[in-house]
mmCIF file of C-alpha atoms in Angstrom:
data_model
loop_
_atom_site.group_PDB
_atom_site.id
_atom_site.type_symbol
_atom_site.label_atom_id
_atom_site.label_comp_id
_atom_site.label_asym_id
_atom_site.label_seq_id
_atom_site.Cartn_x
_atom_site.Cartn_y
_atom_site.Cartn_z
ATOM 1 C CA MET A 53 12.985 -5.082 -12.161
ATOM 2 C CA ARG A 54 12.160 -4.921 -15.709
ATOM 3 C CA TRP A 55 14.131 -8.476 -17.401
ATOM 4 C CA ALA A 56 13.944 -7.337 -20.746
ATOM 5 C CA GLY A 57 16.829 -4.971 -20.051
ATOM 6 C CA GLN A 58 18.961 -7.041 -18.025
ATOM 7 C CA GLN A 59 20.614 -9.281 -20.822
ATOM 8 C CA VAL A 60 23.998 -9.207 -22.091
ATOM 9 C CA GLU A 61 26.149 -10.346 -24.322
ATOM 10 C CA ALA A 62 28.145 -13.392 -21.902
ATOM 11 C CA GLU A 63 26.078 -16.047 -20.033
ATOM 12 C CA ALA A 64 27.096 -17.491 -16.693
ATOM 13 C CA PRO A 65 28.054 -20.896 -16.941
ATOM 14 C CA GLY A 66 25.608 -23.396 -15.543
ATOM 15 C CA ALA A 67 22.937 -20.644 -14.852
ATOM 16 C CA LEU A 68 19.518 -21.698 -15.276
ATOM 17 C CA PRO A 69 17.331 -20.758 -18.372
ATOM 18 C CA GLY A 70 16.407 -16.905 -18.333
ATOM 19 C CA LEU A 71 18.861 -16.536 -15.673
ATOM 20 C CA ALA A 72 21.970 -16.723 -17.509
ATOM 21 C CA SER A 73 21.846 -13.517 -19.401
ATOM 22 C CA ILE A 74 20.756 -11.479 -16.563
ATOM 23 C CA ALA A 75 23.476 -8.464 -15.582
ATOM 24 C CA GLY A 76 22.489 -8.340 -12.169
ATOM 25 C CA LEU A 77 22.650 -12.058 -11.226
ATOM 26 C CA VAL A 78 25.846 -12.110 -8.232
ATOM 27 C CA ARG A 79 24.986 -15.643 -7.328
ATOM 28 C CA SER A 80 22.814 -18.631 -6.867
ATOM 29 C CA VAL A 81 22.285 -19.995 -3.191
ATOM 30 C CA THR A 82 20.871 -23.450 -1.654
ATOM 31 C CA THR A 83 21.180 -23.788 1.988
ATOM 32 C CA PRO A 84 19.990 -27.122 4.352
ATOM 33 C CA GLU A 85 17.325 -24.748 6.032
ATOM 34 C CA PHE A 86 15.405 -24.292 2.452
ATOM 35 C CA GLN A 87 15.523 -27.875 1.182
ATOM 36 C CA GLY A 88 14.960 -28.032 -2.410
ATOM 37 C CA VAL A 89 14.964 -24.340 -2.913
ATOM 38 C CA THR A 90 17.503 -22.025 -4.822
ATOM 39 C CA PHE A 91 17.752 -18.363 -4.125
ATOM 40 C CA HIS A 92 18.884 -16.080 -7.243
ATOM 41 C CA GLU A 93 20.802 -13.197 -5.422
ATOM 42 C CA VAL A 94 20.747 -10.189 -8.131
ATOM 43 C CA LEU A 95 21.608 -6.479 -8.027
ATOM 44 C CA ALA A 96 18.411 -4.813 -9.074
ATOM 45 C CA ARG A 97 18.465 -1.815 -11.484
ATOM 46 C CA SER A 98 14.908 -0.470 -10.334
ATOM 47 C CA ALA A 99 12.752 -1.068 -7.374
ATOM 48 C CA LEU A 100 9.259 0.689 -7.948
ATOM 49 C CA ASN A 101 7.129 -0.912 -10.668
ATOM 50 C CA SER A 102 4.787 1.725 -12.374
ATOM 51 C CA VAL A 103 0.797 -0.210 -13.235
ATOM 52 C CA PRO A 104 -0.500 2.874 -14.610
ATOM 53 C CA GLY A 105 -4.305 2.830 -15.789
ATOM 54 C CA SER A 106 -5.313 -0.249 -13.198
ATOM 55 C CA SER A 107 -8.700 -0.114 -11.726
ATOM 56 C CA LEU A 108 -6.619 -0.206 -7.917
ATOM 57 C CA PRO A 109 -5.659 2.415 -5.657
ATOM 58 C CA PHE A 110 -1.948 2.829 -6.438
ATOM 59 C CA ASN A 111 -0.207 3.045 -9.133
ATOM 60 C CA TRP A 112 3.521 1.504 -7.799
ATOM 61 C CA THR A 113 4.229 -1.415 -6.503
ATOM 62 C CA ILE A 114 7.605 -3.060 -4.751
ATOM 63 C CA ASN A 115 8.397 -6.453 -5.204
ATOM 64 C CA PRO A 116 11.489 -7.733 -3.590
ATOM 65 C CA TYR A 117 11.513 -11.333 -4.739
ATOM 66 C CA ARG A 118 10.192 -13.525 -7.546
ATOM 67 C CA GLY A 119 8.820 -16.859 -7.048
ATOM 68 C CA CYS A 120 7.428 -17.666 -3.747
ATOM 69 C CA THR A 121 7.680 -20.305 -1.536
ATOM 70 C CA HIS A 122 4.206 -20.303 0.062
ATOM 71 C CA ALA A 123 3.457 -22.730 -3.242
ATOM 72 C CA CYS A 124 0.015 -21.189 -3.344
ATOM 73 C CA ARG A 125 -2.132 -24.179 -5.928
ATOM 74 C CA TYR A 126 -3.871 -21.053 -7.080
ATOM 75 C CA CYS A 127 -1.506 -17.946 -6.755
ATOM 76 C CA PHE A 128 -2.069 -15.711 -9.729
ATOM 77 C CA ALA A 129 1.443 -14.351 -9.893
ATOM 78 C CA ARG A 130 2.595 -17.910 -11.179
ATOM 79 C CA PRO A 131 2.762 -16.669 -15.068
ATOM 80 C CA THR A 132 5.347 -13.928 -14.030
ATOM 81 C CA HIS A 133 7.781 -16.971 -13.854
ATOM 82 C CA ARG A 134 7.677 -17.150 -17.437
ATOM 83 C CA TYR A 135 9.789 -14.026 -17.966
ATOM 84 C CA LEU A 136 12.693 -15.885 -16.762
ATOM 85 C CA GLU A 137 12.054 -18.954 -18.672
ATOM 86 C CA LEU A 138 11.419 -20.829 -15.576
ATOM 87 C CA ASP A 139 7.850 -22.957 -15.293
ATOM 88 C CA THR A 140 4.758 -21.807 -13.719
ATOM 89 C CA GLY A 141 4.455 -24.730 -11.466
ATOM 90 C CA LEU A 142 7.890 -25.986 -9.165
ATOM 91 C CA ASP A 143 10.107 -23.517 -10.044
ATOM 92 C CA PHE A 144 7.787 -20.901 -9.202
ATOM 93 C CA ASP A 145 7.945 -22.229 -5.786
ATOM 94 C CA GLN A 146 11.000 -23.496 -5.424
ATOM 95 C CA GLN A 147 13.195 -20.812 -8.431
ATOM 96 C CA ILE A 148 13.771 -17.357 -5.801
ATOM 97 C CA VAL A 149 14.790 -14.275 -7.239
ATOM 98 C CA VAL A 150 16.032 -12.225 -4.406
ATOM 99 C CA LYS A 151 16.668 -8.349 -5.098
ATOM 100 C CA THR A 152 19.399 -8.003 -2.474
ATOM 101 C CA ASN A 153 19.915 -3.997 -3.324
ATOM 102 C CA VAL A 154 16.571 -3.025 -3.364
ATOM 103 C CA ALA A 155 16.327 -0.934 -0.276
ATOM 104 C CA ASP A 156 19.214 1.082 -1.922
ATOM 105 C CA VAL A 157 17.776 0.996 -5.428
ATOM 106 C CA LEU A 158 14.387 2.248 -3.843
ATOM 107 C CA ARG A 159 16.751 5.427 -1.780
ATOM 108 C CA ARG A 160 17.718 6.596 -5.267
ATOM 109 C CA GLU A 161 14.451 6.700 -6.875
ATOM 110 C CA LEU A 162 12.197 8.062 -4.096
ATOM 111 C CA ALA A 163 14.763 11.079 -4.181
ATOM 112 C CA ARG A 164 14.534 12.190 -7.630
ATOM 113 C CA PRO A 165 12.359 15.064 -8.317
ATOM 114 C CA SER A 166 9.887 13.788 -10.221
ATOM 115 C CA TRP A 167 8.660 11.711 -7.330
ATOM 116 C CA ARG A 168 5.237 12.684 -6.541
ATOM 117 C CA GLY A 169 5.005 10.506 -3.096
ATOM 118 C CA GLU A 170 2.185 8.475 -4.870
ATOM 119 C CA GLN A 171 1.077 5.427 -2.603
ATOM 120 C CA VAL A 172 3.389 2.382 -2.812
ATOM 121 C CA ALA A 173 1.929 -1.496 -2.514
ATOM 122 C CA LEU A 174 3.969 -4.531 -1.445
ATOM 123 C CA GLY A 175 2.579 -8.049 -1.747
ATOM 124 C CA THR A 176 0.600 -7.377 -4.921
ATOM 125 C CA ASN A 177 2.207 -10.309 -7.035
ATOM 126 C CA THR A 178 4.738 -12.431 -4.728
ATOM 127 C CA ASP A 179 4.435 -12.091 -0.735
ATOM 128 C CA PRO A 180 7.026 -9.946 0.419
ATOM 129 C CA TYR A 181 7.253 -11.945 4.004
ATOM 130 C CA GLN A 182 7.557 -15.518 2.692
ATOM 131 C CA ARG A 183 9.954 -17.542 4.401
ATOM 132 C CA ALA A 184 13.204 -15.775 2.212
ATOM 133 C CA GLU A 185 12.354 -12.946 4.169
ATOM 134 C CA GLY A 186 13.744 -14.210 7.272
ATOM 135 C CA ARG A 187 17.189 -14.735 5.678
ATOM 136 C CA TYR A 188 17.467 -11.717 3.578
ATOM 137 C CA ARG A 189 15.711 -9.177 5.893
ATOM 138 C CA LEU A 190 14.970 -6.945 3.144
ATOM 139 C CA MET A 191 11.411 -5.376 4.810
ATOM 140 C CA PRO A 192 12.554 -3.211 7.335
ATOM 141 C CA GLY A 193 14.640 -0.893 4.704
ATOM 142 C CA ILE A 194 11.960 -1.175 2.604
ATOM 143 C CA ILE A 195 9.473 0.405 5.022
ATOM 144 C CA GLU A 196 11.828 2.856 6.568
ATOM 145 C CA THR A 197 12.825 4.353 3.418
ATOM 146 C CA LEU A 198 9.324 4.781 2.318
ATOM 147 C CA ALA A 199 8.355 6.669 5.640
ATOM 148 C CA ALA A 200 11.498 8.633 5.431
ATOM 149 C CA SER A 201 10.728 9.792 2.170
ATOM 150 C CA GLY A 202 6.961 10.787 2.778
ATOM 151 C CA THR A 203 5.287 7.653 0.924
ATOM 152 C CA PRO A 204 2.375 6.302 1.960
ATOM 153 C CA LEU A 205 2.483 2.413 1.762
ATOM 154 C CA SER A 206 0.735 -0.835 2.098
ATOM 155 C CA ILE A 207 1.584 -4.362 2.483
ATOM 156 C CA LEU A 208 -0.366 -7.607 1.948
ATOM 157 C CA THR A 209 0.948 -10.968 2.991
ATOM 158 C CA LYS A 210 0.045 -14.145 4.472
ATOM 159 C CA GLY A 211 3.263 -14.416 6.597
ATOM 160 C CA THR A 212 3.563 -14.155 10.041
ATOM 161 C CA LEU A 213 7.621 -12.929 9.521
ATOM 162 C CA VAL A 214 5.636 -9.583 9.468
ATOM 163 C CA ARG A 215 5.527 -9.647 13.119
ATOM 164 C CA ARG A 216 9.216 -8.777 13.487
ATOM 165 C CA ASP A 217 8.580 -5.537 12.122
ATOM 166 C CA LEU A 218 5.351 -4.195 13.597
ATOM 167 C CA GLY A 219 7.678 -1.723 15.495
ATOM 168 C CA VAL A 220 8.670 -0.433 12.343
ATOM 169 C CA LEU A 221 5.583 -0.556 10.747
ATOM 170 C CA ALA A 222 4.414 1.734 13.837
ATOM 171 C CA ALA A 223 6.675 3.852 13.609
ATOM 172 C CA ALA A 224 6.110 4.248 9.873
ATOM 173 C CA ALA A 225 2.678 5.407 10.576
ATOM 174 C CA GLU A 226 3.732 8.086 12.764
ATOM 175 C CA GLU A 227 5.123 9.668 9.378
ATOM 176 C CA VAL A 228 2.851 8.510 6.492
ATOM 177 C CA SER A 229 -0.431 6.279 6.075
ATOM 178 C CA VAL A 230 -0.198 2.675 6.475
ATOM 179 C CA GLY A 231 -1.875 -0.316 5.258
ATOM 180 C CA ILE A 232 -1.297 -3.738 6.199
ATOM 181 C CA GLY A 233 -3.792 -6.644 4.823
ATOM 182 C CA VAL A 234 -3.718 -10.183 5.895
ATOM 183 C CA SER A 235 -4.468 -12.805 3.619
ATOM 184 C CA LEU A 236 -6.545 -15.207 4.909
ATOM 185 C CA ALA A 237 -9.399 -17.356 2.936
ATOM 186 C CA LEU A 238 -10.094 -20.863 5.011
ATOM 187 C CA ALA A 239 -10.503 -22.209 7.934
ATOM 188 C CA ASP A 240 -9.903 -25.370 7.391
ATOM 189 C CA GLU A 241 -6.378 -26.422 8.305
ATOM 190 C CA GLU A 242 -6.368 -29.440 6.366
ATOM 191 C CA LEU A 243 -7.613 -28.011 3.298
ATOM 192 C CA ARG A 244 -4.919 -25.249 3.631
ATOM 193 C CA ARG A 245 -2.122 -27.528 3.975
ATOM 194 C CA GLN A 246 -3.686 -28.876 0.740
ATOM 195 C CA VAL A 247 -3.262 -25.786 -1.329
ATOM 196 C CA GLU A 248 -1.302 -23.527 0.693
ATOM 197 C CA PRO A 249 1.544 -25.953 1.461
ATOM 198 C CA GLY A 250 4.273 -23.600 2.288
ATOM 199 C CA VAL A 251 1.878 -20.452 4.149
ATOM 200 C CA PRO A 252 1.944 -20.116 8.125
ATOM 201 C CA SER A 253 -1.427 -22.073 9.907
ATOM 202 C CA VAL A 254 -4.774 -20.428 10.075
ATOM 203 C CA ARG A 255 -4.384 -19.893 13.739
ATOM 204 C CA ALA A 256 -0.966 -18.345 13.323
ATOM 205 C CA ARG A 257 -2.882 -15.999 10.462
ATOM 206 C CA LEU A 258 -5.375 -14.890 13.498
ATOM 207 C CA GLU A 259 -2.564 -14.523 15.919
ATOM 208 C CA LEU A 260 -0.830 -12.672 13.604
ATOM 209 C CA ILE A 261 -4.052 -10.087 13.187
ATOM 210 C CA ARG A 262 -4.274 -9.583 17.084
ATOM 211 C CA ALA A 263 -0.867 -9.057 16.755
ATOM 212 C CA VAL A 264 -0.979 -6.079 14.345
ATOM 213 C CA ARG A 265 -4.152 -4.464 16.119
ATOM 214 C CA GLU A 266 -2.074 -4.413 19.482
ATOM 215 C CA ALA A 267 0.578 -2.874 17.935
ATOM 216 C CA GLY A 268 -1.984 0.122 17.070
ATOM 217 C CA LEU A 269 -2.313 -0.515 13.708
ATOM 218 C CA PRO A 270 -5.150 -1.345 11.392
ATOM 219 C CA CYS A 271 -5.475 -4.941 9.880
ATOM 220 C CA GLY A 272 -7.798 -5.841 7.125
ATOM 221 C CA VAL A 273 -8.331 -8.979 5.429
ATOM 222 C CA MET A 274 -8.321 -10.160 2.376
ATOM 223 C CA VAL A 275 -10.668 -13.451 2.043
ATOM 224 C CA ALA A 276 -8.974 -14.473 -1.477
ATOM 225 C CA PRO A 277 -9.212 -16.762 -3.157
ATOM 226 C CA VAL A 278 -13.169 -18.105 -2.055
ATOM 227 C CA LEU A 279 -12.643 -21.314 -3.854
ATOM 228 C CA PRO A 280 -15.987 -22.691 -5.394
ATOM 229 C CA TRP A 281 -17.647 -25.635 -3.667
ATOM 230 C CA LEU A 282 -14.750 -25.896 -1.285
ATOM 231 C CA THR A 283 -14.719 -22.956 0.639
ATOM 232 C CA ASP A 284 -17.934 -20.806 -0.320
ATOM 233 C CA SER A 285 -20.696 -21.890 1.729
ATOM 234 C CA ALA A 286 -22.815 -19.551 3.579
ATOM 235 C CA GLU A 287 -22.052 -21.911 6.779
ATOM 236 C CA GLN A 288 -18.038 -21.411 6.311
ATOM 237 C CA LEU A 289 -17.987 -18.002 5.599
ATOM 238 C CA ASP A 290 -19.900 -16.981 8.292
ATOM 239 C CA HIS A 291 -17.396 -18.972 10.568
ATOM 240 C CA LEU A 292 -14.344 -17.294 8.842
ATOM 241 C CA PHE A 293 -16.216 -13.896 9.533
ATOM 242 C CA GLY A 294 -16.679 -14.458 12.737
ATOM 243 C CA GLU A 295 -12.948 -15.876 13.506
ATOM 244 C CA LEU A 296 -11.308 -12.620 11.800
ATOM 245 C CA ALA A 297 -14.083 -10.254 13.993
ATOM 246 C CA ARG A 298 -12.582 -12.066 17.069
ATOM 247 C CA ALA A 299 -9.385 -11.463 16.159
ATOM 248 C CA GLY A 300 -10.184 -7.989 15.750
ATOM 249 C CA ALA A 301 -10.235 -7.371 11.763
ATOM 250 C CA THR A 302 -10.828 -3.827 10.912
ATOM 251 C CA GLY A 303 -12.006 -4.953 7.348
ATOM 252 C CA VAL A 304 -12.480 -7.721 5.192
ATOM 253 C CA THR A 305 -12.258 -8.033 1.326
ATOM 254 C CA PRO A 306 -13.278 -11.351 -0.010
ATOM 255 C CA LEU A 307 -12.858 -12.360 -3.537
ATOM 256 C CA VAL A 308 -13.608 -15.475 -5.589
ATOM 257 C CA LEU A 309 -11.192 -17.514 -7.059
ATOM 258 C CA HIS A 310 -9.347 -16.252 -10.458
ATOM 259 C CA LEU A 311 -7.637 -18.612 -12.539
ATOM 260 C CA ARG A 312 -5.667 -17.254 -15.410
ATOM 261 C CA PRO A 313 -3.360 -19.210 -17.941
ATOM 262 C CA GLY A 314 -0.501 -20.664 -16.263
ATOM 263 C CA VAL A 315 -2.274 -20.756 -12.925
ATOM 264 C CA LYS A 316 -5.613 -22.930 -14.243
ATOM 265 C CA GLU A 317 -3.360 -25.597 -15.335
ATOM 266 C CA TRP A 318 -1.862 -25.530 -11.692
ATOM 267 C CA PHE A 319 -4.764 -25.693 -10.047
ATOM 268 C CA MET A 320 -6.722 -28.117 -11.833
ATOM 269 C CA GLY A 321 -4.175 -30.742 -11.724
ATOM 270 C CA TRP A 322 -4.535 -30.534 -7.877
ATOM 271 C CA LEU A 323 -8.057 -30.395 -7.975
ATOM 272 C CA ALA A 324 -7.757 -33.320 -10.702
ATOM 273 C CA ARG A 325 -5.865 -35.358 -8.057
ATOM 274 C CA GLU A 326 -7.950 -34.412 -4.929
ATOM 275 C CA ARG A 327 -11.283 -33.547 -5.738
ATOM 276 C CA PRO A 328 -11.820 -35.486 -9.056
ATOM 277 C CA GLU A 329 -15.745 -34.818 -8.319
ATOM 278 C CA LEU A 330 -15.182 -30.626 -8.675
ATOM 279 C CA VAL A 331 -13.197 -30.925 -12.294
ATOM 280 C CA GLU A 332 -16.191 -30.738 -14.566
ATOM 281 C CA ARG A 333 -18.137 -27.992 -12.449
ATOM 282 C CA TYR A 334 -15.095 -25.733 -12.427
ATOM 283 C CA GLU A 335 -14.609 -26.425 -16.179
ATOM 284 C CA ASP A 336 -17.752 -25.126 -16.467
ATOM 285 C CA LEU A 337 -17.636 -22.166 -14.103
ATOM 286 C CA TYR A 338 -14.773 -21.160 -15.884
ATOM 287 C CA SER A 339 -15.106 -21.472 -19.231
ATOM 288 C CA ARG A 340 -15.706 -18.122 -20.286
ATOM 289 C CA GLY A 341 -12.550 -16.965 -19.133
ATOM 290 C CA ALA A 342 -10.267 -16.493 -16.038
ATOM 291 C CA ASN A 343 -13.616 -15.254 -14.000
ATOM 292 C CA ALA A 344 -16.303 -17.802 -12.469
ATOM 293 C CA SER A 345 -19.465 -17.017 -14.597
ATOM 294 C CA PRO A 346 -21.287 -13.767 -14.216
ATOM 295 C CA SER A 347 -24.478 -15.935 -12.395
ATOM 296 C CA TYR A 348 -21.972 -17.402 -9.616
ATOM 297 C CA ARG A 349 -20.798 -14.187 -8.661
ATOM 298 C CA SER A 350 -23.809 -12.460 -8.465
ATOM 299 C CA ALA A 351 -25.139 -15.202 -6.160
ATOM 300 C CA PHE A 352 -21.886 -15.083 -3.978
ATOM 301 C CA ASP A 353 -22.142 -11.393 -3.448
ATOM 302 C CA HIS A 354 -25.679 -11.659 -2.671
ATOM 303 C CA LYS A 355 -24.741 -14.229 -0.118
ATOM 304 C CA VAL A 356 -21.853 -12.770 1.457
ATOM 305 C CA ARG A 357 -22.971 -9.104 2.217
ATOM 306 C CA PRO A 358 -25.167 -10.073 5.159
ATOM 307 C CA LEU A 359 -22.646 -11.828 6.279
ATOM 308 C CA LEU A 360 -19.987 -8.811 6.447
ATOM 309 C CA ASP A 361 -22.510 -6.698 7.741
ATOM 310 C CA LYS A 362 -23.507 -9.431 10.742
ATOM 311 C CA HIS A 363 -19.965 -9.307 11.862
ATOM 312 C CA GLY A 364 -19.201 -5.653 11.418
ATOM 313 C CA PHE A 365 -17.451 -5.589 8.286
ATOM 314 C CA GLY A 366 -19.790 -3.395 6.037
ATOM 315 C CA ARG A 367 -18.930 0.100 5.055
ATOM 316 C CA ARG A 368 -17.245 0.875 8.607
ATOM 317 C CA SER A 369 -14.405 -1.103 7.837
ATOM 318 C CA ARG A 370 -11.287 0.568 7.749
ATOM 319 C CA HIS A 371 -7.796 -0.591 6.451
ATOM 320 C CA ARG A 372 -5.456 2.310 6.985
ATOM 321 C CA SER A 373 -3.300 4.326 9.466
ATOM 322 C CA SER A 374 -4.861 7.887 10.156
ATOM 323 C CA ALA A 375 -1.482 9.433 9.782
ATOM 324 C CA GLN A 376 -1.446 11.301 6.232
ATOM 325 C CA PRO A 377 1.861 11.645 4.495
ATOM 326 C CA ARG A 378 4.188 14.316 4.743
ATOM 327 C CA ALA A 379 3.907 17.277 2.329
ATOM 328 C CA ARG A 380 6.087 17.117 -1.121
ATOM 329 C CA ALA A 381 6.674 19.657 -3.819
ATOM 330 C CA ARG A 382 3.473 18.554 -6.768
ATOM 331 C CA ALA A 383 2.305 15.717 -4.406
ATOM 332 C CA ALA A 384 -0.136 14.015 -4.912
ATOM 333 C CA PRO A 385 -3.799 13.638 -3.079
ATOM 334 C CA ALA A 386 -3.784 11.293 -0.212
ATOM 335 C CA VAL A 387 -5.288 7.967 -1.246
ATOM 336 C CA ALA A 388 -8.933 7.270 0.317
ATOM 337 C CA GLN A 389 -8.565 5.853 3.941
ATOM 338 C CA GLU A 390 -10.899 3.235 3.515
ATOM 339 C CA THR A 391 -8.900 1.267 0.422
ATOM 340 C CA LEU A 392 -7.311 -2.170 1.646
ATOM 341 C CA PHE A 393 -4.193 -1.515 -0.380
#
């Protein structure tokens, strides 16, 4: 949804900054079940977002929610809340935009003659299975609409709510290629509570991987982000990869922490409070930009590759179902089966 195209002259009285002039804003809702969280329900004008020219194995995404109650300290999507004139800290965690009509809009977009049946990814920005999905139930309609149109899809999530839709996903996999990825980057539950306070437990996500596999679907795992000097030791990674192998994961992709402006400030604030001895090391490691220094990344790759091989997550990794998208006029080539997204 392109918020720049949603402006109107009249502003809703009492609305939050950035939301007052959105034509699609229907109402803002608070409920006792989500203490401290406000849901801003909007009528979206578009569902599909184009990401042309990227290095990613997809050119289209769907984001049914903006903001995320997972509240991960390191979330790379935090800067997107600035487009709503909301902050990248607590507002991102607590002011959640919900595109209540997303499945209906998607159905119209996929029916256009210009749609070429390219892969669509969900979970590339904010998590489509965050807690809000338990209230709004947007994902079943999205999945069914994509499958009915012959559009391959992928989902990346930390949310165990996806278990509710495994039957829907299994049915979709009979029609199109389906990719499921679970994000699980650390095995230390205490550290998880500090850096991912709204995310289901480590054990719950391991059980989710098992459930996905029992549903007959492949399940890749994004070990991301790996936190330097917190979760990056060979011993920690070896243990985590072993847990993932025992849970039945069909592939693992580890990625080192990425600190963009708007994210770095929030993460470094947490680091200063909880692990002040690491602040100077992080400042040096990320002194050249959002990526860790080349020397660190090279050393990490050298360390992680034999561990991936040890646990069977080398070249044989598989992340997608084997169903091929149904043929469409002017259809694009199917995405390679080994890709996670």
